Structures are given as structure tokens and as C-alpha cells.
mmCIF file of C-alpha atoms in Angstrom:
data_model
loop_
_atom_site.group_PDB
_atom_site.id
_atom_site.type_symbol
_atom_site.label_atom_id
_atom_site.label_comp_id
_atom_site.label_asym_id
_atom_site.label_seq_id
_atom_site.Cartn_x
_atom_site.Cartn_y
_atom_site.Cartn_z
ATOM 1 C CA UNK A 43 76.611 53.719 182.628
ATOM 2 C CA UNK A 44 77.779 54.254 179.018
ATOM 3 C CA UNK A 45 75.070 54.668 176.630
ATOM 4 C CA UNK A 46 75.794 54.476 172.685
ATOM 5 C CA UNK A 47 72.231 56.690 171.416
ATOM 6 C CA UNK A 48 72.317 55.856 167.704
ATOM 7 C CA UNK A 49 70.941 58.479 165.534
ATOM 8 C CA UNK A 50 69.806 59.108 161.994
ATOM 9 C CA UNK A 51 68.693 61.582 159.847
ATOM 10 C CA UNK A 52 65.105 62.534 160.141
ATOM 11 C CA UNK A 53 65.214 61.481 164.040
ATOM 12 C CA UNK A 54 62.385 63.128 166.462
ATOM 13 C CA UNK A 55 64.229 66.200 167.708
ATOM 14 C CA UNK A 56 61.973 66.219 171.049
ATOM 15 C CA UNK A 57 62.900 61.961 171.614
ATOM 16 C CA UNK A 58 66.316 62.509 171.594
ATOM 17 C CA UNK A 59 66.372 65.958 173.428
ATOM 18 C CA UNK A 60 63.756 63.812 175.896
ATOM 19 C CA UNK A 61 66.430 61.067 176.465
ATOM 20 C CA UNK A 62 69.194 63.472 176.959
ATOM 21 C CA UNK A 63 67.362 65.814 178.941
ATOM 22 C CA UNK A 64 66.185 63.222 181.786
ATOM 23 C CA UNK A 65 69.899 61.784 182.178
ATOM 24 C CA UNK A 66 71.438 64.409 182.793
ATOM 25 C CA UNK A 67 68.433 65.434 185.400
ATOM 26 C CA UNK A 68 69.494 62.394 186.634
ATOM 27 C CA UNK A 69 72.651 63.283 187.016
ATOM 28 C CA UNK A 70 72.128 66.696 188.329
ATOM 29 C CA UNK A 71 69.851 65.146 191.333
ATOM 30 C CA UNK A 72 72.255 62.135 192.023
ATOM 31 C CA UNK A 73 74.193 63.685 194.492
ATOM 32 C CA UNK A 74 70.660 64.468 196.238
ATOM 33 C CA UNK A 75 71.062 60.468 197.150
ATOM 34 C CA UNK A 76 73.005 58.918 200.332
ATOM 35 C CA UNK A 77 74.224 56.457 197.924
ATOM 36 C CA UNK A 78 73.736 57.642 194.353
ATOM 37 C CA UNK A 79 74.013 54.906 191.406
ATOM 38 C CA UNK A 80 77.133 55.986 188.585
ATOM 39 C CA UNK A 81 76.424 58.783 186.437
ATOM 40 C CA UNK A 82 75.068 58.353 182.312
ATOM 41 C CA UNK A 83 77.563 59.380 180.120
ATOM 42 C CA UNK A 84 75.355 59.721 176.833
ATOM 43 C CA UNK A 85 77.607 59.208 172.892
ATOM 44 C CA UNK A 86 75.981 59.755 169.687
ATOM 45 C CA UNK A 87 76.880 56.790 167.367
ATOM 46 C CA UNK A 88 76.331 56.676 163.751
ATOM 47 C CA UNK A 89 76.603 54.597 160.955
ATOM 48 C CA UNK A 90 77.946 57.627 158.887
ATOM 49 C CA UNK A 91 79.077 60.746 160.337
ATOM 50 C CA UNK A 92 77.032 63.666 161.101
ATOM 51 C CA UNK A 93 73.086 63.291 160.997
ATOM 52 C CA UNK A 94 70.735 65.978 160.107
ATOM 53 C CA UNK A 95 67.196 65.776 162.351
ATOM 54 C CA UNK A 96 63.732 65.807 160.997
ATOM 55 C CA UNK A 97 63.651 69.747 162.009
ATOM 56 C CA UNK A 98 66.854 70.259 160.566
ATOM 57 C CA UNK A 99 69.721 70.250 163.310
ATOM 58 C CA UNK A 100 73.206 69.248 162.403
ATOM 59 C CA UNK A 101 74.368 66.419 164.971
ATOM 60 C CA UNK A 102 77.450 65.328 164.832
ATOM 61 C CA UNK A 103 78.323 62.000 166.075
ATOM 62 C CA UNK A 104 81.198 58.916 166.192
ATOM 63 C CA UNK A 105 80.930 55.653 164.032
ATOM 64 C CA UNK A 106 79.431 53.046 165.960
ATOM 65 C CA UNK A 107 82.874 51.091 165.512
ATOM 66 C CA UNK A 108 84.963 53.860 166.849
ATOM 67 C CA UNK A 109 82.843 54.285 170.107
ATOM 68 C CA UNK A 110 83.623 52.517 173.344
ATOM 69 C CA UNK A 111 81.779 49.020 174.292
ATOM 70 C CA UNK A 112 78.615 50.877 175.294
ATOM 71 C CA UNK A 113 76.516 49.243 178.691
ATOM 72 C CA UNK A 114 73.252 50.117 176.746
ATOM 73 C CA UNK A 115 72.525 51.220 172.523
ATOM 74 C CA UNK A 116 69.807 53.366 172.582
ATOM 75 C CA UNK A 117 67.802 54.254 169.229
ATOM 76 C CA UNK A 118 65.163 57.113 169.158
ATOM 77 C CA UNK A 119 62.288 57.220 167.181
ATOM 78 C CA UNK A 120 63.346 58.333 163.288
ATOM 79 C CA UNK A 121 61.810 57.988 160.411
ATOM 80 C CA UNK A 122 58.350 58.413 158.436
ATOM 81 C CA UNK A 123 55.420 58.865 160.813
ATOM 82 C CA UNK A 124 53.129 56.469 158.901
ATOM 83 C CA UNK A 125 53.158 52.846 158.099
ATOM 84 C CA UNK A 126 53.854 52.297 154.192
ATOM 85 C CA UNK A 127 56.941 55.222 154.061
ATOM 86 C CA UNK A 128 58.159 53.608 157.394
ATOM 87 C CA UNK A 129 58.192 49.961 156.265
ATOM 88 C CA UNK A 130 60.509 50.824 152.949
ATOM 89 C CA UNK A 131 62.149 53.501 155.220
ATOM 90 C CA UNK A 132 63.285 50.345 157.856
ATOM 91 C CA UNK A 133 64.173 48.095 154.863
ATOM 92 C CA UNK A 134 66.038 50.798 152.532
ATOM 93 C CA UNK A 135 69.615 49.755 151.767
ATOM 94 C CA UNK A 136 70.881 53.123 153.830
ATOM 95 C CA UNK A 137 69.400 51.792 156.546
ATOM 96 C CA UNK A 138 72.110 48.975 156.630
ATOM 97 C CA UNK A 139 74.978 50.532 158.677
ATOM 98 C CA UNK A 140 72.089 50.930 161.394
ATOM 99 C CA UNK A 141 70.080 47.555 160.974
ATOM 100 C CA UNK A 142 73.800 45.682 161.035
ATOM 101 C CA UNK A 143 75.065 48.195 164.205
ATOM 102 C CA UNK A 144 71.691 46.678 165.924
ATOM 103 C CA UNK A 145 72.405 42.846 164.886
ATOM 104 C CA UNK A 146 76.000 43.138 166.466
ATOM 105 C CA UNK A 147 74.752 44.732 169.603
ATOM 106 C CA UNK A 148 72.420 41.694 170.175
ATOM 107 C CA UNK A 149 75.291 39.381 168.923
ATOM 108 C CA UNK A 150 77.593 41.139 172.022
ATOM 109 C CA UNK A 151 75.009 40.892 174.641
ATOM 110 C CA UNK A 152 75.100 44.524 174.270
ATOM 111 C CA UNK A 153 71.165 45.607 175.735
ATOM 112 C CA UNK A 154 68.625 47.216 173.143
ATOM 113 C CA UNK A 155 66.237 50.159 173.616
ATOM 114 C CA UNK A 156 63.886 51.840 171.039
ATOM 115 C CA UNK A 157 61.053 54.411 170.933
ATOM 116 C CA UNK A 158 58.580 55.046 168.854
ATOM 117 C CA UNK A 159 59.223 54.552 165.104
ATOM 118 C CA UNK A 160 62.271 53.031 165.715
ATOM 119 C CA UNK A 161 60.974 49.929 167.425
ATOM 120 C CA UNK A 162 60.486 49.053 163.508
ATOM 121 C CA UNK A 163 64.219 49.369 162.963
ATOM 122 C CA UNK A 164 64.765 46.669 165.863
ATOM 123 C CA UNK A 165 62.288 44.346 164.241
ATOM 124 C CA UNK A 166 63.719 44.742 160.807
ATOM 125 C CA UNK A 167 67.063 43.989 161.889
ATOM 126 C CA UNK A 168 65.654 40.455 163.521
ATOM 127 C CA UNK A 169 66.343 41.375 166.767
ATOM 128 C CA UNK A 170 62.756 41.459 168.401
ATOM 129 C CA UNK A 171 62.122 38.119 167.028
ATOM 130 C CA UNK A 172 60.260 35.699 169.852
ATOM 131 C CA UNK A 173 59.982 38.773 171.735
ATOM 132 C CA UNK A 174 57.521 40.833 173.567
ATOM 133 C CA UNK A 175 57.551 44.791 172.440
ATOM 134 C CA UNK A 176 55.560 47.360 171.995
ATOM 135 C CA UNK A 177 55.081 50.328 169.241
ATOM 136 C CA UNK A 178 53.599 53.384 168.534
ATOM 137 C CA UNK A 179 49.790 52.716 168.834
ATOM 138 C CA UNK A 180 48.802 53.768 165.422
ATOM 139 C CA UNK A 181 51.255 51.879 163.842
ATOM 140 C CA UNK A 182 50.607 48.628 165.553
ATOM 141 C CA UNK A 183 48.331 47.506 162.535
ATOM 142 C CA UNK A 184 51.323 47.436 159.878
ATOM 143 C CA UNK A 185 54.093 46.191 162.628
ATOM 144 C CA UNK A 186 51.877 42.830 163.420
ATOM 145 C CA UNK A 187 51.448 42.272 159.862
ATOM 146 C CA UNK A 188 54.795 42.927 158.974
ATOM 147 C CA UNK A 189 56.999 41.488 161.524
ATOM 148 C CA UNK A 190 54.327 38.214 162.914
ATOM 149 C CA UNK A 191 57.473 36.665 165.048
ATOM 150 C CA UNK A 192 57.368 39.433 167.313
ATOM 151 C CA UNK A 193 54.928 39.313 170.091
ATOM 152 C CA UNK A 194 53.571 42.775 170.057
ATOM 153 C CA UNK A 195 51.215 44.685 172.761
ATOM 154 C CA UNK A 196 50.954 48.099 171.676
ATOM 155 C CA UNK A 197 48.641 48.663 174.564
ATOM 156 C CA UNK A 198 51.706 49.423 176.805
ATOM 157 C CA UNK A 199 53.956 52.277 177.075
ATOM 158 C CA UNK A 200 57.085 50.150 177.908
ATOM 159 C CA UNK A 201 57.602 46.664 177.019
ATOM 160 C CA UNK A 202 60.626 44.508 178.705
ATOM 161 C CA UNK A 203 62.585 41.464 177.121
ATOM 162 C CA UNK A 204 65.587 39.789 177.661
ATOM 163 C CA UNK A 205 68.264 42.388 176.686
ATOM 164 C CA UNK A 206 65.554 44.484 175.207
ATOM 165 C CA UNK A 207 63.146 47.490 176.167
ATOM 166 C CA UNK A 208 60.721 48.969 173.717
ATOM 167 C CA UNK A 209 58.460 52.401 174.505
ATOM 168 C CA UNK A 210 55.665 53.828 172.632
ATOM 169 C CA UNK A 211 54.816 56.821 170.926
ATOM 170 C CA UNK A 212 56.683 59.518 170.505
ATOM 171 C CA UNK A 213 56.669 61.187 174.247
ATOM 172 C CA UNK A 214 56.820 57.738 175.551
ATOM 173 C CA UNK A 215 60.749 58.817 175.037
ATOM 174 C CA UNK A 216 60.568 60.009 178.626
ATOM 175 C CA UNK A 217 59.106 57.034 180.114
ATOM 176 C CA UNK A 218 62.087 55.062 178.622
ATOM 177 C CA UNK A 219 64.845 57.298 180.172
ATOM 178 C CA UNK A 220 62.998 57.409 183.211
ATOM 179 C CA UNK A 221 63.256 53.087 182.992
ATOM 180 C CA UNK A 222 66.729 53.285 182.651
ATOM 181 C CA UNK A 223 67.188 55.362 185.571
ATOM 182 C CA UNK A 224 64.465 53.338 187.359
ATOM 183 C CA UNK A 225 66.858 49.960 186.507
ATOM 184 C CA UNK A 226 69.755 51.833 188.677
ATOM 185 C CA UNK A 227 67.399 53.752 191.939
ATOM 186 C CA UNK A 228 63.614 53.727 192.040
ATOM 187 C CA UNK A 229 63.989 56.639 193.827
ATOM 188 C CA UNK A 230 66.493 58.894 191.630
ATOM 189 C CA UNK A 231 64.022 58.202 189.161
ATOM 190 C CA UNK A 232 60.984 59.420 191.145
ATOM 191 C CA UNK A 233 62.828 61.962 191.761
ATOM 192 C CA UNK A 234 63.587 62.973 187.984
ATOM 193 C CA UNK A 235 60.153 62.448 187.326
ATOM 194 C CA UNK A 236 59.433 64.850 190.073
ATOM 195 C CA UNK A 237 61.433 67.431 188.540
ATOM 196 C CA UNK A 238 60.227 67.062 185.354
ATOM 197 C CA UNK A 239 56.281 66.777 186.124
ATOM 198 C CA UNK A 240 56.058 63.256 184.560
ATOM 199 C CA UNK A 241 53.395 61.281 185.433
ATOM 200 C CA UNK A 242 53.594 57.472 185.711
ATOM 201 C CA UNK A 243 51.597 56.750 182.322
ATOM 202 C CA UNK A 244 51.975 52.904 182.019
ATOM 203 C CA UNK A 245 49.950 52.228 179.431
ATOM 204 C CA UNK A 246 48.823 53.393 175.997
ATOM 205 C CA UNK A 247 45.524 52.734 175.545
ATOM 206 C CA UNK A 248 44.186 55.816 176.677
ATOM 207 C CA UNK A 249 45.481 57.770 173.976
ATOM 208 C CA UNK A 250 44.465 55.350 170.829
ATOM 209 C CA UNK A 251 41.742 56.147 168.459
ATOM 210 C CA UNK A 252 39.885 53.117 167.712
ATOM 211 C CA UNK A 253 37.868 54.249 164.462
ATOM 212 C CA UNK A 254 41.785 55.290 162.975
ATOM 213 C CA UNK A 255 42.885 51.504 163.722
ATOM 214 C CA UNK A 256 39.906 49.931 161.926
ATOM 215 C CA UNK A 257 40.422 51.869 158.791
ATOM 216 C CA UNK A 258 42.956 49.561 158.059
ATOM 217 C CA UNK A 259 40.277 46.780 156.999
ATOM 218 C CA UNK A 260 36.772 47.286 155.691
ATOM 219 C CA UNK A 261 35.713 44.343 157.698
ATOM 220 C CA UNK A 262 37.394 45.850 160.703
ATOM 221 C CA UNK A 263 35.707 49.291 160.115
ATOM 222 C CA UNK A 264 32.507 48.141 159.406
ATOM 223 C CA UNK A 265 32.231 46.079 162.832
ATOM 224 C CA UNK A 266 33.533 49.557 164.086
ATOM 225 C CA UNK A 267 30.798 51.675 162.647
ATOM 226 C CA UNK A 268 28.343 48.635 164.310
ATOM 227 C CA UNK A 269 29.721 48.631 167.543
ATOM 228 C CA UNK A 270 28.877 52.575 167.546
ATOM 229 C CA UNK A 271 25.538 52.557 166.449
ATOM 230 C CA UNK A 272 24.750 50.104 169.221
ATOM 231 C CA UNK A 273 26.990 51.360 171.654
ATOM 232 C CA UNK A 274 23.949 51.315 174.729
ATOM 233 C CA UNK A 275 23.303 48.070 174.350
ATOM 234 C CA UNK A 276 24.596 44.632 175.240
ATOM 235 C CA UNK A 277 27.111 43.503 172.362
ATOM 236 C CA UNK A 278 25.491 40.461 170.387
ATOM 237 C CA UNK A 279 27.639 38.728 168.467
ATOM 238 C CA UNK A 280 25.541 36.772 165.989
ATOM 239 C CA UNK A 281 23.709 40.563 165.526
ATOM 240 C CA UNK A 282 27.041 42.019 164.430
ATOM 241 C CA UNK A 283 28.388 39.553 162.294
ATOM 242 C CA UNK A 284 24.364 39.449 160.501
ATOM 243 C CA UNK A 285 25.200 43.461 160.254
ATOM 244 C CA UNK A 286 28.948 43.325 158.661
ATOM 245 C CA UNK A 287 28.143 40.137 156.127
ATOM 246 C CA UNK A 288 31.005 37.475 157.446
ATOM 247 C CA UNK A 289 30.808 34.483 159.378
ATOM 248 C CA UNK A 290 32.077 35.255 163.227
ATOM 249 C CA UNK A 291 35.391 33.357 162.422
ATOM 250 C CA UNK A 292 35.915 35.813 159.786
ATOM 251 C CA UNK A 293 35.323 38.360 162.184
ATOM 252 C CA UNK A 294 37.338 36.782 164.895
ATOM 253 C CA UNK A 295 40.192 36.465 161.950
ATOM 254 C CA UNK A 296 40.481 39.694 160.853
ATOM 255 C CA UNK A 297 39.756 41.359 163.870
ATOM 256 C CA UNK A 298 43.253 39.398 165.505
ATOM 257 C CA UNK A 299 45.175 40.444 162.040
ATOM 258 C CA UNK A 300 44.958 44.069 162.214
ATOM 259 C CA UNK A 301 44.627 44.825 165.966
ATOM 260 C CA UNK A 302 45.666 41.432 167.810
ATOM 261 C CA UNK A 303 42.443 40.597 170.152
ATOM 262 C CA UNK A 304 39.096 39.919 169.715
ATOM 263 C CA UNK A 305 35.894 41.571 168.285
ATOM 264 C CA UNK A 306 34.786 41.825 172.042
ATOM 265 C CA UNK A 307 37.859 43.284 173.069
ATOM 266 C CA UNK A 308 37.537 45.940 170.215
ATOM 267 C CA UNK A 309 33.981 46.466 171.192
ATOM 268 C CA UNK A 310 35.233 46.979 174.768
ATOM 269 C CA UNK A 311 38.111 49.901 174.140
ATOM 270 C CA UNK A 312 35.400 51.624 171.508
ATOM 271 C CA UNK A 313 33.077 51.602 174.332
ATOM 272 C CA UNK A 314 35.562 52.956 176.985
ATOM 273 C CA UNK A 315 36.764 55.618 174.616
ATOM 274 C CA UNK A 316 33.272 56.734 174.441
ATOM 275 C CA UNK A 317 32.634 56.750 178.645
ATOM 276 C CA UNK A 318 36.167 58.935 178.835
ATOM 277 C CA UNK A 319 34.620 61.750 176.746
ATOM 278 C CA UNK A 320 31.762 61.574 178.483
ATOM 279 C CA UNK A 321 33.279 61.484 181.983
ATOM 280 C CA UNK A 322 35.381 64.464 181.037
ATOM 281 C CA UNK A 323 33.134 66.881 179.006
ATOM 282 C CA UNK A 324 29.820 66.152 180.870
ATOM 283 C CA UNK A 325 28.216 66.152 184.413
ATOM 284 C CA UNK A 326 26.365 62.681 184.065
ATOM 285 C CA UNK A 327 26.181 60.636 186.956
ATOM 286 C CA UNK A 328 28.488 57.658 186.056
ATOM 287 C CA UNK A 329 25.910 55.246 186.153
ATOM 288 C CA UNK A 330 24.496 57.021 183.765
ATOM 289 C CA UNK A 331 27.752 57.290 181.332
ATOM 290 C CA UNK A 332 27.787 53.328 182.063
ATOM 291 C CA UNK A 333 24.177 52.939 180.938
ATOM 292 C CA UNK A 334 25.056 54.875 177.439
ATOM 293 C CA UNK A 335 27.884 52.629 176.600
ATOM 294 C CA UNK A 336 26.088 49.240 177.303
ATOM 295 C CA UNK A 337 27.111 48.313 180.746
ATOM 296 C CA UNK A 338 24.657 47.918 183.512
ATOM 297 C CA UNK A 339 26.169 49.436 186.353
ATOM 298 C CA UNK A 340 29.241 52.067 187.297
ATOM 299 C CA UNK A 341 30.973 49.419 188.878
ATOM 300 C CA UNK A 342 31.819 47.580 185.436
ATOM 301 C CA UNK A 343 32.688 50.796 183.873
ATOM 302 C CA UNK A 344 35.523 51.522 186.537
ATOM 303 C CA UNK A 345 36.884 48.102 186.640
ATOM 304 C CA UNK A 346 37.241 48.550 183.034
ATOM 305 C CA UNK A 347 38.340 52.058 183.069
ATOM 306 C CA UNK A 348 41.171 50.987 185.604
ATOM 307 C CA UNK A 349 42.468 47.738 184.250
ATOM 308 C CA UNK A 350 42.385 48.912 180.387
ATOM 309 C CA UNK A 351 42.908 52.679 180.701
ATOM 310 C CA UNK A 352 44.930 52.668 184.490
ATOM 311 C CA UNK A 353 42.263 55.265 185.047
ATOM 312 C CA UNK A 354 39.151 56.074 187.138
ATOM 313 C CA UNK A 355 35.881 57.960 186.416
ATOM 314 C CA UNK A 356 37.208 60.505 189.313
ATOM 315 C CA UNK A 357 40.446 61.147 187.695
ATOM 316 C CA UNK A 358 38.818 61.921 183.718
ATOM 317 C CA UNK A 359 36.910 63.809 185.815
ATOM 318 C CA UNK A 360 39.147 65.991 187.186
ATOM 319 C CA UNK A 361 41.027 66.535 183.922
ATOM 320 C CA UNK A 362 37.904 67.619 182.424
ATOM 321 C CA UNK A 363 37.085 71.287 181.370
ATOM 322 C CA UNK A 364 33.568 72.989 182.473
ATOM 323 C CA UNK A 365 30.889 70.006 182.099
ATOM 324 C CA UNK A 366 28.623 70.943 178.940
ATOM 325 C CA UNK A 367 25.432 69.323 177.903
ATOM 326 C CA UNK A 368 25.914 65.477 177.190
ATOM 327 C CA UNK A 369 24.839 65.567 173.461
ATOM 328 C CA UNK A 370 21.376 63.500 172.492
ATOM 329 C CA UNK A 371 23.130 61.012 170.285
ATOM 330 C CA UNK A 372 26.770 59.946 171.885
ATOM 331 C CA UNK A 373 27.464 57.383 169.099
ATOM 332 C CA UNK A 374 28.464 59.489 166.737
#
């Protein structure tokens, strides 16, 4: 498979060394197979010559328009890490060689993947439009209010379209190689994975920080800053809304602008942030860790845990240092 990896200066040194690094693994193990899939043959494609990374390395690299029809362009997260640089960064008139390299792709049926930052470049260019994707969790915020066509679940680590595949943040790099050698043999990629001690991470969530996407909106933050003063008992809506000063449509409203799902929702991940610590820096019973985030029993808590987080209360567990003394007040 030829892939065309487009890069830029100020690209993520580790996502494009993370791309690289798992195809040729995959390359390296192929012949492991009875019937190994063709090999990767990685280009770096341009829209101006050599690019200089955000730590500083030279790479060189062919115009897009010299290169060979590629089976797959490839873009790896580049750019400003936070929302307002990375918006004007997308739209910036030197981003055009790249943003009009992306819109020809799509035009030639050519198939899309992005990581990271660079899932903004893909929705600048109109080329996520009417599709699902996904984003670097704490930029979600600023990519649903900037780019509304696209159907965005940051909650996921990969996200698959027709002719496109989107990854997360910035180590979610891996998990997008590992797809493309997935697409050719399940098992070569196991096997990569293997070799590289990836885990199967399929989802996001996990790693967000709730209280950093509510600081986006003071209406947000203050139901935020409710939800954790009450976080042992049963959420009330008609209490909250009383608490931040709006009606619960105006909750429900802004609530589905910054974040895209509802108060409860919200509630729900704040609370299940809170049971992970717990579960992995104390020795509390899990009923009990239920109890303290307002569920009634350890069986809602692990549903939860395992269809938000893919997760269990045995697994935090186990990742969890030596358990120290839950703290009186959990909330804060």
C-alpha cells in the first residue's frame, strides 16, 4: 500500500515517528504470516519542500503533485495545541497548498486519515462535512462550534467514514497505524501491537478532564462546580438548574453547544471520573466508591465504568499504586 503522509512545519515529532514506526513493524513481522498482506511503502508529501517539526527536525519531502497516486494521504497532528491559535492556524493562507492537497484527495477518491490537531485541517478544508469524526478531547469544545456540519464524537479514539478515518489525541497516532494495518490482517496487526506493548484503547473518555471542558462556558462550569458539590447524591434536575440561575432548556442548550450531550450525561462522566480515582488510589469496597458518587449499588457503577470508560473497577484497580486513605471530602 502506498501511503502519501503529508507534513508541515510544527508537526508532532512523536505522531509521525508513531506512524512510521508501526509500518514498518508491520513490515518487519509480515513475513511472520502464511499469507502476509503487501508491504507500506510510507512518502512524505508537501505542499512546499522541506518542513521543519515542532522540535526542530529538518524533513525533507516531495510536492504532493510530484508524488505517485497514493492508496491512502495520511496527515499527522501539526499545529498549535490549543483552540484559538489552532483555528487561525487551520484557516491561515499558508495553510492553502495543504487544505487544497486534502480537497483533491477527496475529489480522487483518494482515502483520508488525520490525528490529533490535524483532524481540524480536514474539517477546514470541507472534507469532514456530513461526517462522523473524532478529535483531540480537549479540543472538541472549539471543533463543534466551529465546524457544526461535522458530526463529531470526541469520546472515541478512532472514528470511521466513508473514505475517511479520524484518531484522537496525540498518542492516538498509534491506534491509527495500527487501523490501517488492521484494514489489511487482524492478525499482523495484533501482532504489531504485540511488539509494541499497545493496548487496545478504543475510546477516549477515560483520559478527559471534565472541569477543563466546562471552562469553556460559565453556564457549563457552574453546573460543573454543582454536579461536584452534590456528587453522593441522586442528580435533580430542577435543583441544579435553581443552583446555576437558567431555565433547564438553557441548560440543556448550552450544555449540547460546548460538549454535545446532555446535562445528565455531563453529570454522568464527572461522576465516573471521580469513582476512577477512587478505585485506583483507595481500598474502598466498590459499593462504597458507588455510594460516594450517587449511585446505589456497584453494579451501576461497572456498567457505567464499562460502557463509557471500556473499563472495570478490577482493572483501575490493578493500575492503581499502594491504596491510601480515601480523603473525607471526595468532591473537591
Amino acid at each position: 500500500m502506498r501511503i502519501s503522509v503529508l507534513v508541515m512545519d510544527g508537526l508532532f515529532d512523536s505522531g509521525l515517528a508513531a506512524v512510521l514506526d508501526v509500518l514498518q513493524m508491520a513490515n518487519e513481522l509480515r513475513e511472520e504470516l502464511p499469507h502476509p498482506p503487501p508491504r507500506w511503502e510510507a512518502t512524505r508529501v508537501s505542499g512546499r519542500g522541506a518542513v521543519r517539526t515542532a522540535s526542530g527536525h529538518v524533513i525533507e519531502a516531495v510536492a504532493v503533485e510530484d508524488a505517485p497516486r497514493p492508496d491512502l494521504l495520511l496527515v499527522p497532528g501539526a499545529g498549535p495545541k490549543q483552540p484559538e491559535p489552532l483555528l487561525d492556524w487551520v484557516a491561515a493562507p499558508e495553510r492553502q497548498p495543504e487544505r487544497e492537497a486534502l480537497r483533491q484527495a477527496r475529489a480522487d477518491g483518494v482515502p483520508l486519515a488525520a490525528a490529533c490537531t490535524s483532524t481540524f485541517l480536514l474539517a477546514e478544508a470541507g472534507v469532514l462535512d456530513g461526517l462522523r469524526a473524532t478529535t483531540s478531547w480537549w479540543l472538541a469544545p472549539a471543533f463543534r462550534q466551529a465546524y457544526p456540519e461535522v458530526a463529531l464524537d470526541e469520546s472515541n479514539m478512532l472514528a470511521h467514514a466513508e473514505g475517511v478515518t479520524t484518531a484522537g489525541a496525540a498518542m492516538a497516532h498509534l491506534d491509527l497505524a495500527l487501523a490501517l494495518v488492521r484494514e489489511a490482517s487482524p492478525v499482523l496487526a495484533e501482532l504489531t501491537a504485540r511488539y509494541l506493548v499497545v493496548d487496545d484503547r478504543p475510546t477516549q473518555a477515560g483520559y478527559a478532564i471534565p472541569s477543563h471542558l466546562a471552562r469553556t462556558d460559565p453556564t457549563v462550569g457552574a453546573f460543573e462546580r454543582w454536579v461536584r458539590e452534590h456528587i453522593d447524591r441522586p442528580l435533580r434536575m430542577a435543583d441544579a438548574v435553581r443552583a446555576v440561575g437558567v431555565s433547564e432548556r438553557t441548560l440543556q442548550r448550552a450544555v449540547d453547544k460546548v460538549l454535545g450531550v446532555s446535562p445528565l450525561r455531563f453529570a454522568q462522566t464527572i461522576r465516573l471520573e471521580q469513582a476512577a480515582h477512587l478505585l485506583r488510589t483507595t481500598d474502598l469496597p466498590t459499593e462504597a466508591v458507588a455510594s460516594r458518587v450517587g449511585y446505589e449499588n456497584a453494579s451501576t457503577l461497572s456498567s457505567l465504568l464499562r460502557e463509557r470508560l471500556g473499563t472495570t473497577p478490577g482493572r483501575l484497580r490493578s493500575q492503581s499504586a499502594r491504596p491510601v486513605e480515601p480523603p473525607s471530602d471526595v468532591s473537591r
